[in-house]
Short mmCIF file of C-alpha atoms and ligand atoms in Angstrom, two decimals:
data_model
loop_
_atom_site.label_atom_id
_atom_site.label_comp_id
_atom_site.label_asym_id
_atom_site.label_seq_id
_atom_site.Cartn_x
_atom_site.Cartn_y
_atom_site.Cartn_z
CA MET A 1 28.11 -2.95 -12.30
CA PRO A 2 29.11 -1.95 -8.71
CA MET A 3 28.84 1.74 -7.91
CA THR A 4 32.09 3.72 -8.32
CA GLY A 5 33.55 5.79 -5.49
CA LYS A 6 32.66 8.98 -7.36
CA GLN A 7 29.05 7.90 -7.80
CA GLN A 8 28.83 6.92 -4.14
CA ASN A 9 30.17 10.30 -3.01
CA ARG A 10 27.67 12.10 -5.23
CA ILE A 11 24.74 10.12 -3.84
CA VAL A 12 25.87 10.54 -0.24
CA SER A 13 26.23 14.28 -0.76
CA ARG A 14 22.77 14.52 -2.35
CA ILE A 15 21.20 12.62 0.52
CA LYS A 16 22.97 14.67 3.17
CA HIS A 17 21.81 17.89 1.54
CA GLY A 18 18.24 16.69 0.95
CA GLN A 19 18.67 16.81 -2.83
CA ARG A 20 16.72 14.69 -5.27
CA LEU A 21 18.20 11.42 -6.55
CA SER A 22 18.12 10.66 -10.28
CA PHE A 23 17.08 7.48 -12.09
CA ASP A 24 20.78 6.53 -12.38
CA ASP A 25 21.35 7.17 -8.68
CA GLY A 26 18.49 4.79 -7.89
CA LEU A 27 20.00 2.10 -10.10
CA ALA A 28 23.44 2.63 -8.56
CA LEU A 29 21.95 2.16 -5.08
CA TYR A 30 20.63 -1.22 -6.22
CA GLU A 31 24.20 -2.16 -7.13
CA CYS A 32 25.71 -1.02 -3.83
CA PRO A 33 27.21 -4.15 -2.21
CA ASP A 34 27.14 -2.65 1.26
CA LEU A 35 23.71 -3.14 2.85
CA ASN A 36 24.76 -1.29 6.03
CA ARG A 37 25.55 1.74 3.92
CA LEU A 38 22.03 1.69 2.48
CA ALA A 39 20.56 1.41 5.98
CA THR A 40 22.53 4.45 7.15
CA LEU A 41 21.57 6.55 4.13
CA ALA A 42 17.89 5.59 4.26
CA THR A 43 17.84 6.30 8.01
CA CYS A 44 19.23 9.76 7.35
CA VAL A 45 16.26 10.43 5.01
CA ARG A 46 13.68 8.89 7.38
CA ARG A 47 14.93 11.05 10.26
CA ARG A 48 14.50 14.18 8.15
CA HIS A 49 10.86 13.25 7.51
CA ASN A 50 9.86 11.59 10.76
CA GLY A 51 12.52 12.06 13.43
CA ASN A 52 12.51 9.00 15.69
CA ALA A 53 8.79 8.30 15.37
CA VAL A 54 7.46 4.99 14.14
CA TYR A 55 3.74 5.14 13.49
CA TYR A 56 1.03 2.57 13.90
CA ASN A 57 -2.73 2.79 13.88
CA ARG A 58 -5.64 0.84 15.28
CA ASN A 59 -7.61 -0.46 12.35
CA PHE A 60 -9.47 -3.40 10.96
CA HIS A 61 -10.13 -4.66 7.45
CA ILE A 62 -13.26 -5.40 5.49
CA GLU A 63 -12.80 -7.39 2.29
CA PRO A 64 -16.24 -7.16 0.67
CA THR A 65 -15.57 -9.86 -1.93
CA ASN A 66 -12.85 -11.92 -3.55
CA VAL A 67 -14.84 -12.33 -6.75
CA CYS A 68 -12.98 -10.43 -9.45
CA VAL A 69 -13.22 -9.78 -13.18
CA ASN A 70 -9.45 -9.46 -13.41
CA ASP A 71 -7.00 -12.33 -13.48
CA CYS A 72 -3.69 -11.04 -12.16
CA VAL A 73 -1.22 -13.93 -12.24
CA PHE A 74 0.21 -13.06 -8.80
CA CYS A 75 -3.17 -13.20 -7.09
CA SER A 76 -4.00 -16.08 -4.73
CA TYR A 77 -7.18 -14.48 -3.56
CA ARG A 78 -9.45 -14.08 -6.53
CA ARG A 79 -12.24 -16.55 -7.29
CA ARG A 80 -15.01 -16.69 -9.87
CA ALA A 81 -18.57 -16.05 -8.64
CA GLY A 82 -19.96 -19.23 -7.10
CA GLU A 83 -16.56 -20.98 -7.07
CA ASP A 84 -15.45 -22.77 -3.88
CA GLY A 85 -13.80 -20.30 -1.54
CA SER A 86 -15.49 -17.24 -3.04
CA TRP A 87 -17.34 -14.77 -0.87
CA ALA A 88 -19.39 -11.59 -1.31
CA LEU A 89 -20.52 -9.82 1.85
CA SER A 90 -24.00 -8.35 1.96
CA LEU A 91 -24.69 -4.96 3.52
CA ASP A 92 -26.01 -6.81 6.58
CA ASP A 93 -22.75 -8.78 6.82
CA VAL A 94 -20.81 -5.52 6.71
CA ARG A 95 -23.03 -3.95 9.40
CA GLU A 96 -22.54 -7.03 11.59
CA LEU A 97 -18.77 -6.90 11.13
CA CYS A 98 -18.66 -3.20 12.03
CA ARG A 99 -20.81 -3.73 15.13
CA ARG A 100 -17.98 -5.82 16.62
CA TYR A 101 -15.92 -2.62 16.79
CA VAL A 102 -18.49 -0.31 18.36
CA GLY A 103 -16.81 1.15 21.45
CA ALA A 104 -13.37 -0.24 20.46
CA PRO A 105 -10.55 2.30 20.09
CA VAL A 106 -10.09 1.76 16.32
CA THR A 107 -9.65 4.92 14.25
CA GLU A 108 -9.70 3.43 10.76
CA VAL A 109 -11.36 0.81 8.62
CA HIS A 110 -9.53 -0.37 5.50
CA ILE A 111 -11.85 -1.71 2.78
CA VAL A 112 -10.39 -3.48 -0.27
CA GLY A 113 -11.62 -6.36 -2.37
CA GLY A 114 -11.95 -7.86 -5.81
CA VAL A 115 -13.76 -6.23 -8.74
CA HIS A 116 -17.14 -7.99 -8.55
CA PRO A 117 -19.03 -7.83 -11.89
CA GLY A 118 -22.43 -7.80 -10.16
CA ARG A 119 -21.82 -4.89 -7.80
CA ASP A 120 -22.10 -1.29 -8.82
CA ILE A 121 -21.12 2.05 -7.38
CA TYR A 122 -24.50 2.44 -5.67
CA PHE A 123 -23.91 -0.79 -3.73
CA TYR A 124 -20.52 0.51 -2.62
CA ALA A 125 -21.94 3.93 -1.72
CA ALA A 126 -24.52 2.11 0.44
CA LEU A 127 -21.75 -0.01 1.96
CA LEU A 128 -19.84 3.14 2.95
CA ASP A 129 -22.99 4.56 4.45
CA VAL A 130 -23.53 1.40 6.54
CA VAL A 131 -19.98 1.67 7.88
CA ARG A 132 -20.37 5.38 8.59
CA GLN A 133 -23.69 4.92 10.38
CA THR A 134 -22.36 2.05 12.50
CA LEU A 135 -18.95 3.55 13.29
CA PRO A 136 -19.27 7.32 12.90
CA GLN A 137 -15.88 8.07 14.59
CA VAL A 138 -13.89 5.79 12.32
CA ALA A 139 -12.18 7.09 9.16
CA ILE A 140 -13.00 5.06 6.05
CA LYS A 141 -10.06 4.28 3.76
CA ALA A 142 -11.58 2.35 0.90
CA PHE A 143 -11.25 1.03 -2.66
CA THR A 144 -8.19 0.86 -4.84
CA ALA A 145 -8.08 2.85 -8.06
CA VAL A 146 -8.80 -0.46 -9.82
CA GLU A 147 -12.12 -0.84 -8.00
CA ILE A 148 -12.97 2.84 -8.60
CA ASP A 149 -12.12 2.48 -12.31
CA TYR A 150 -14.61 -0.37 -12.70
CA MET A 151 -17.33 1.35 -10.63
CA ALA A 152 -17.07 4.56 -12.65
CA LYS A 153 -16.99 2.87 -16.08
CA HIS A 154 -19.85 0.55 -15.20
CA ALA A 155 -21.98 3.53 -14.09
CA GLY A 156 -20.95 5.66 -17.08
CA MET A 157 -19.58 8.30 -14.71
CA SER A 158 -16.43 10.38 -14.84
CA TYR A 159 -13.87 9.46 -12.17
CA GLU A 160 -14.55 12.79 -10.54
CA LYS A 161 -18.28 12.17 -10.27
CA ALA A 162 -17.74 8.62 -9.00
CA LEU A 163 -15.27 9.76 -6.36
CA ARG A 164 -17.58 12.59 -5.27
CA LEU A 165 -20.44 10.15 -4.79
CA LEU A 166 -18.25 7.88 -2.66
CA GLN A 167 -16.90 10.86 -0.76
CA GLU A 168 -20.44 12.05 0.01
CA ASN A 169 -21.09 8.62 1.50
CA GLY A 170 -18.08 8.66 3.79
CA LEU A 171 -14.97 7.88 1.76
CA ALA A 172 -12.16 9.76 3.50
CA ALA A 173 -9.04 8.21 2.01
CA MET A 174 -7.97 5.61 -0.52
CA PRO A 175 -5.50 2.74 -0.12
CA GLY A 176 -2.62 2.36 -2.52
CA GLY A 177 -3.31 -1.04 -4.07
CA GLY A 178 -3.47 -1.87 -7.75
CA ALA A 179 -0.34 0.05 -8.69
CA GLU A 180 1.75 -3.14 -9.02
CA ILE A 181 4.52 -2.10 -11.46
CA PHE A 182 3.68 0.75 -13.81
CA ASP A 183 5.89 -0.38 -16.69
CA GLU A 184 3.55 -1.41 -19.50
CA THR A 185 5.43 -4.54 -20.62
CA VAL A 186 5.58 -5.96 -17.09
CA ARG A 187 1.97 -4.96 -16.45
CA ARG A 188 0.81 -6.79 -19.58
CA GLN A 189 2.41 -9.96 -18.28
CA ILE A 190 1.34 -9.89 -14.63
CA CYS A 191 -2.04 -8.14 -14.71
CA PRO A 192 -3.16 -7.76 -18.33
CA ARG A 193 -6.77 -6.77 -17.61
CA LYS A 194 -6.09 -4.39 -14.79
CA THR A 195 -6.43 -0.59 -14.91
CA ASP A 196 -3.39 0.75 -16.76
CA ALA A 197 -0.71 2.85 -15.10
CA GLN A 198 -1.86 6.14 -16.58
CA THR A 199 -5.43 5.61 -15.39
CA TRP A 200 -4.26 4.50 -11.93
CA LEU A 201 -2.27 7.72 -11.62
CA TYR A 202 -5.13 9.82 -13.02
CA ILE A 203 -7.64 8.41 -10.51
CA HIS A 204 -5.27 9.25 -7.65
CA GLU A 205 -4.72 12.72 -9.08
CA THR A 206 -8.49 13.24 -9.25
CA ALA A 207 -8.89 12.01 -5.67
CA HIS A 208 -6.17 14.41 -4.50
CA ASP A 209 -7.93 17.28 -6.27
CA LEU A 210 -11.10 16.41 -4.32
CA GLY A 211 -9.21 16.41 -1.02
CA ILE A 212 -9.12 12.62 -0.70
CA ARG A 213 -5.70 11.59 0.64
CA THR A 214 -4.31 8.38 -0.84
CA ASN A 215 -1.48 5.88 -0.53
CA ALA A 216 0.56 4.17 -3.21
CA THR A 217 2.02 0.67 -3.43
CA MET A 218 4.54 -1.22 -5.54
CA LEU A 219 4.44 -4.99 -5.93
CA PHE A 220 8.08 -6.09 -6.24
CA GLY A 221 10.14 -9.25 -6.36
CA HIS A 222 8.56 -11.06 -9.33
CA ILE A 223 9.58 -10.52 -12.98
CA GLU A 224 10.42 -6.83 -12.77
CA THR A 225 13.96 -5.42 -12.83
CA PRO A 226 15.45 -2.70 -10.60
CA ALA A 227 14.97 -0.28 -13.53
CA HIS A 228 11.21 -0.99 -13.52
CA ARG A 229 11.07 -0.28 -9.78
CA ILE A 230 12.93 3.02 -10.13
CA ASP A 231 10.67 4.01 -13.03
CA HIS A 232 7.63 3.23 -10.84
CA LEU A 233 8.98 5.37 -7.98
CA ILE A 234 9.76 8.28 -10.28
CA ARG A 235 6.24 8.26 -11.79
CA LEU A 236 4.81 8.47 -8.25
CA ARG A 237 7.28 11.18 -7.27
CA GLU A 238 6.25 13.25 -10.30
CA LEU A 239 2.55 13.06 -9.44
CA GLN A 240 3.32 13.89 -5.82
CA ASP A 241 5.20 17.01 -7.01
CA THR A 242 1.95 18.15 -8.62
CA THR A 243 -0.67 17.21 -6.01
CA GLY A 244 1.04 16.43 -2.68
CA GLY A 245 -1.84 14.02 -2.03
CA PHE A 246 0.05 10.81 -1.20
CA ASP A 247 0.48 10.18 2.52
CA ALA A 248 2.33 6.91 2.43
CA PHE A 249 4.07 4.43 0.17
CA ILE A 250 3.89 0.67 0.76
CA PRO A 251 6.40 -1.61 -0.97
CA LEU A 252 4.67 -5.00 -1.18
CA LYS A 253 6.88 -8.06 -1.48
CA TYR A 254 5.47 -10.62 -3.88
CA LYS A 255 4.37 -13.82 -2.10
CA ALA A 256 4.50 -16.90 -4.30
CA SER A 257 2.13 -19.46 -2.75
CA ASN A 258 -1.12 -20.50 -4.42
CA ASN A 259 -0.89 -18.30 -7.50
CA ALA A 260 -0.03 -18.92 -11.17
CA LEU A 261 3.12 -16.77 -11.15
CA GLY A 262 4.49 -18.77 -8.22
CA ALA A 263 4.99 -21.75 -10.55
CA VAL A 264 7.54 -19.68 -12.50
CA VAL A 265 9.21 -17.38 -9.96
CA GLY A 266 10.09 -17.78 -6.29
CA GLU A 267 10.34 -15.17 -3.56
CA ILE A 268 13.21 -12.75 -3.17
CA SER A 269 15.58 -12.75 -0.19
CA THR A 270 15.21 -10.64 2.92
CA SER A 271 18.28 -8.60 1.96
CA ASP A 272 16.65 -7.74 -1.41
CA VAL A 273 13.49 -6.68 0.44
CA LEU A 274 15.45 -4.44 2.81
CA ARG A 275 17.47 -2.97 -0.06
CA THR A 276 14.26 -2.14 -1.91
CA ILE A 277 12.70 -0.50 1.14
CA ALA A 278 15.84 1.63 1.56
CA VAL A 279 15.89 2.64 -2.12
CA CYS A 280 12.18 3.56 -1.95
CA ARG A 281 12.84 5.76 1.10
CA MET A 282 15.67 7.56 -0.68
CA MET A 283 13.96 8.00 -4.06
CA LEU A 284 10.58 9.16 -2.73
CA ASP A 285 11.84 12.39 -1.23
CA ASN A 286 8.37 13.96 -1.31
CA ILE A 287 6.29 11.18 0.28
CA ALA A 288 6.46 11.43 4.06
CA HIS A 289 5.84 7.84 5.11
CA ILE A 290 7.07 4.39 4.12
CA LYS A 291 5.02 1.51 5.48
CA ALA A 292 6.49 -1.86 6.35
CA TYR A 293 3.40 -3.97 5.93
CA TRP A 294 3.88 -6.69 8.52
CA PRO A 295 1.18 -9.18 7.45
CA MET A 296 3.25 -9.57 4.29
CA LEU A 297 6.80 -9.15 5.67
CA GLY A 298 6.40 -10.98 8.97
CA LYS A 299 7.20 -9.37 12.32
CA ASP A 300 10.98 -9.91 12.27
CA VAL A 301 11.59 -8.45 8.82
CA MET A 302 9.17 -5.63 9.62
CA GLN A 303 11.36 -4.70 12.59
CA LEU A 304 14.48 -4.80 10.42
CA ALA A 305 12.71 -2.61 7.85
CA LEU A 306 12.61 0.15 10.48
CA LEU A 307 16.40 0.28 10.20
CA PHE A 308 16.12 0.62 6.40
CA GLY A 309 13.91 3.70 6.23
CA ALA A 310 10.38 2.50 7.08
CA ASP A 311 8.58 4.64 9.66
CA ASP A 312 5.14 3.04 9.78
CA ILE A 313 4.26 -0.51 10.74
CA TYR A 314 0.66 -0.27 9.73
CA GLY A 315 -2.03 -1.29 12.19
CA THR A 316 -3.43 -3.65 14.73
CA ILE A 317 -5.13 -5.64 12.00
CA ASP A 318 -7.36 -8.43 13.18
CA ASP A 319 -7.51 -11.67 11.23
CA SER A 320 -9.60 -9.95 8.61
CA THR A 321 -7.16 -9.65 5.71
CA ARG A 322 -6.88 -12.67 3.47
CA ILE A 323 -4.93 -11.26 0.51
CA TYR A 324 -1.61 -12.28 2.10
CA SER A 325 -2.59 -15.35 4.08
CA MET A 326 -3.92 -16.88 0.85
CA ALA A 327 -0.55 -16.10 -0.78
CA GLY A 328 1.44 -17.87 1.93
CA ALA A 329 1.79 -15.35 4.77
CA ASP A 330 0.65 -15.90 8.40
CA GLU A 331 -2.84 -17.38 8.61
CA HIS A 332 -4.35 -14.97 11.13
CA PRO A 333 -2.38 -11.75 11.21
CA SER A 334 -3.11 -9.84 14.38
CA LEU A 335 -0.92 -7.70 16.63
CA CYS A 336 -1.96 -5.96 19.81
CA VAL A 337 -0.76 -2.50 20.79
CA PRO A 338 1.78 -3.53 23.50
CA GLU A 339 3.32 -6.02 21.04
CA LEU A 340 3.56 -3.34 18.32
CA GLU A 341 5.05 -0.85 20.75
CA ASN A 342 7.65 -3.35 21.97
CA ILE A 343 8.75 -4.10 18.41
CA ILE A 344 9.24 -0.38 17.78
CA THR A 345 10.98 0.37 21.09
CA ASP A 346 13.31 -2.62 20.72
CA ALA A 347 14.42 -1.19 17.36
CA GLY A 348 15.29 2.11 19.08
CA PHE A 349 12.36 4.23 17.89
CA VAL A 350 9.41 5.97 19.54
CA PRO A 351 6.01 4.29 19.06
CA THR A 352 3.47 6.85 17.92
CA GLU A 353 -0.20 6.05 17.41
CA ARG A 354 -1.66 7.89 14.43
CA ASP A 355 -5.00 8.30 12.74
CA THR A 356 -5.50 7.83 9.00
CA PHE A 357 -4.11 11.30 8.29
CA TYR A 358 -1.01 10.91 10.48
CA ASN A 359 -2.34 13.07 13.30
CA THR A 360 -0.98 11.75 16.58
CA VAL A 361 -3.61 10.01 18.71
CA THR A 362 -3.21 10.70 22.40
CA LYS A 363 -4.27 7.87 24.68
O1 LIG B 1 -2.60 -4.34 -5.36
C1 LIG B 1 -1.91 -9.24 -4.31
C2 LIG B 1 -1.08 -6.99 -3.56
C3 LIG B 1 -2.48 -5.27 -3.13
C4 LIG B 1 -0.19 -10.48 -3.76
O2 LIG B 1 -2.91 1.69 1.36
C5 LIG B 1 0.05 -9.17 -3.33
O3 LIG B 1 -2.49 1.29 3.45
C6 LIG B 1 2.08 -9.80 -2.48
O4 LIG B 1 -4.03 -2.25 -1.41
N1 LIG B 1 1.94 -11.07 -2.92
C7 LIG B 1 -3.71 -4.84 -2.37
N2 LIG B 1 1.17 -8.82 -2.68
C8 LIG B 1 -3.36 -4.46 -0.94
C9 LIG B 1 -3.43 -2.98 -0.69
C10 LIG B 1 -2.78 -2.43 0.54
C11 LIG B 1 -2.08 -3.24 1.42
C12 LIG B 1 -1.53 -2.65 2.56
C13 LIG B 1 -1.71 -1.32 2.86
C14 LIG B 1 -2.41 -0.53 1.96
C15 LIG B 1 -2.62 0.90 2.26
C16 LIG B 1 -2.94 -1.09 0.80
O5 LIG B 1 -2.06 -6.54 -2.65
C17 LIG B 1 -2.61 -5.49 -4.60
C18 LIG B 1 -1.36 -6.31 -4.88
O6 LIG B 1 -0.27 -5.49 -5.16
N3 LIG B 1 -1.03 -8.44 -3.70
N4 LIG B 1 -1.41 -10.51 -4.35
C19 LIG B 1 0.82 -11.46 -3.55
N5 LIG B 1 0.70 -12.71 -4.00
FE1 LIG B 2 -8.59 -9.04 -8.80
FE2 LIG B 2 -7.02 -7.63 -7.18
FE3 LIG B 2 -6.64 -10.28 -7.47
FE4 LIG B 2 -6.05 -8.65 -9.48
S1 LIG B 2 -5.04 -8.65 -7.45
S2 LIG B 2 -7.21 -10.58 -9.65
S3 LIG B 2 -7.62 -7.05 -9.28
S4 LIG B 2 -8.43 -9.30 -6.58
#
């Protein structure tokens, strides 16, 4: 049902005064026929958090393996051990990969992969140590809560002990993957074996308590409804009220190529993507940054996303991430700094290089 004039006035007034939006407000925003209106409102919120800055960082990815014990139906990336197209990097492979960046101005390495049944927390602690020894200046953002869950259970450790061990070996921050959609009925259908919502949130809470900053994601545009998305955002907002440990939120648009779910659902339109980014910006009043993840959105939509509340266009990723290319995005995602800066300037914002913790990097 389209939003009434009264509802619209209430939401506009709440946004102007920096007041929290309710579940119903979020749903009403999804019904708003006027996309320009959403852009204006989301921009009002983004300016309060970030002024005119649009952030980027210089990073690269390591994907240690695509072998995974889970079988999420949206995943194009996962393989069984030994299957064609599977990989599992050794510690020497990781060292070799890191050596390519010695002396390069990267400030972050992002490490995410599948949940390999043959690799335990001690392997991953050693992997962190290899990265730290090879690139001591680079902040390590590694392992989704799903990977941590498996490592801890496999080692019979509490999440706190597991996270401490990884932290002692160089873990500085955690990416936001594995959150998907928290609603239990949707989760059972799209990722039945994955860490449940409560555990995902608990692992992030534990990380925050240990001083490990984290991100959060939401995989949208598959079988979920707007109500499921708003519920997801509110669960994150509640945890953030308690810990303040989330730095950024990344709405991830579902890509339909080469995965089982793609046989049943297609991909949503650009206007639905932009609407969702705007609603995320408005609902998550206590998370400072919204990332438009360009390897998944493409460069043009990423630039449009800046007008719908996003303030971070992620990094200068080399062609090292395969999660999205295997799901139908660009084959070799890579953007250089002048290109990133032009995209930001052309959209009317100020390019700002950041480190993992959103400190400005001066050139
Ligand atoms: O959780 C998997 C998603 C995530 C598909 O924290 C898909 O800075 C779309 O953690 N279509 C992992 N998405 C990626 C991740 C991440 C990405 C960017 C930035 C950060 C950060 C973290 O990739 C998974 C899942 O939601 N994903 N398959 C697909 N077909
Ligand atoms: Fe495994 Fe991640 Fe793919 Fe799920 S999305 S099957 S956890 S690699």
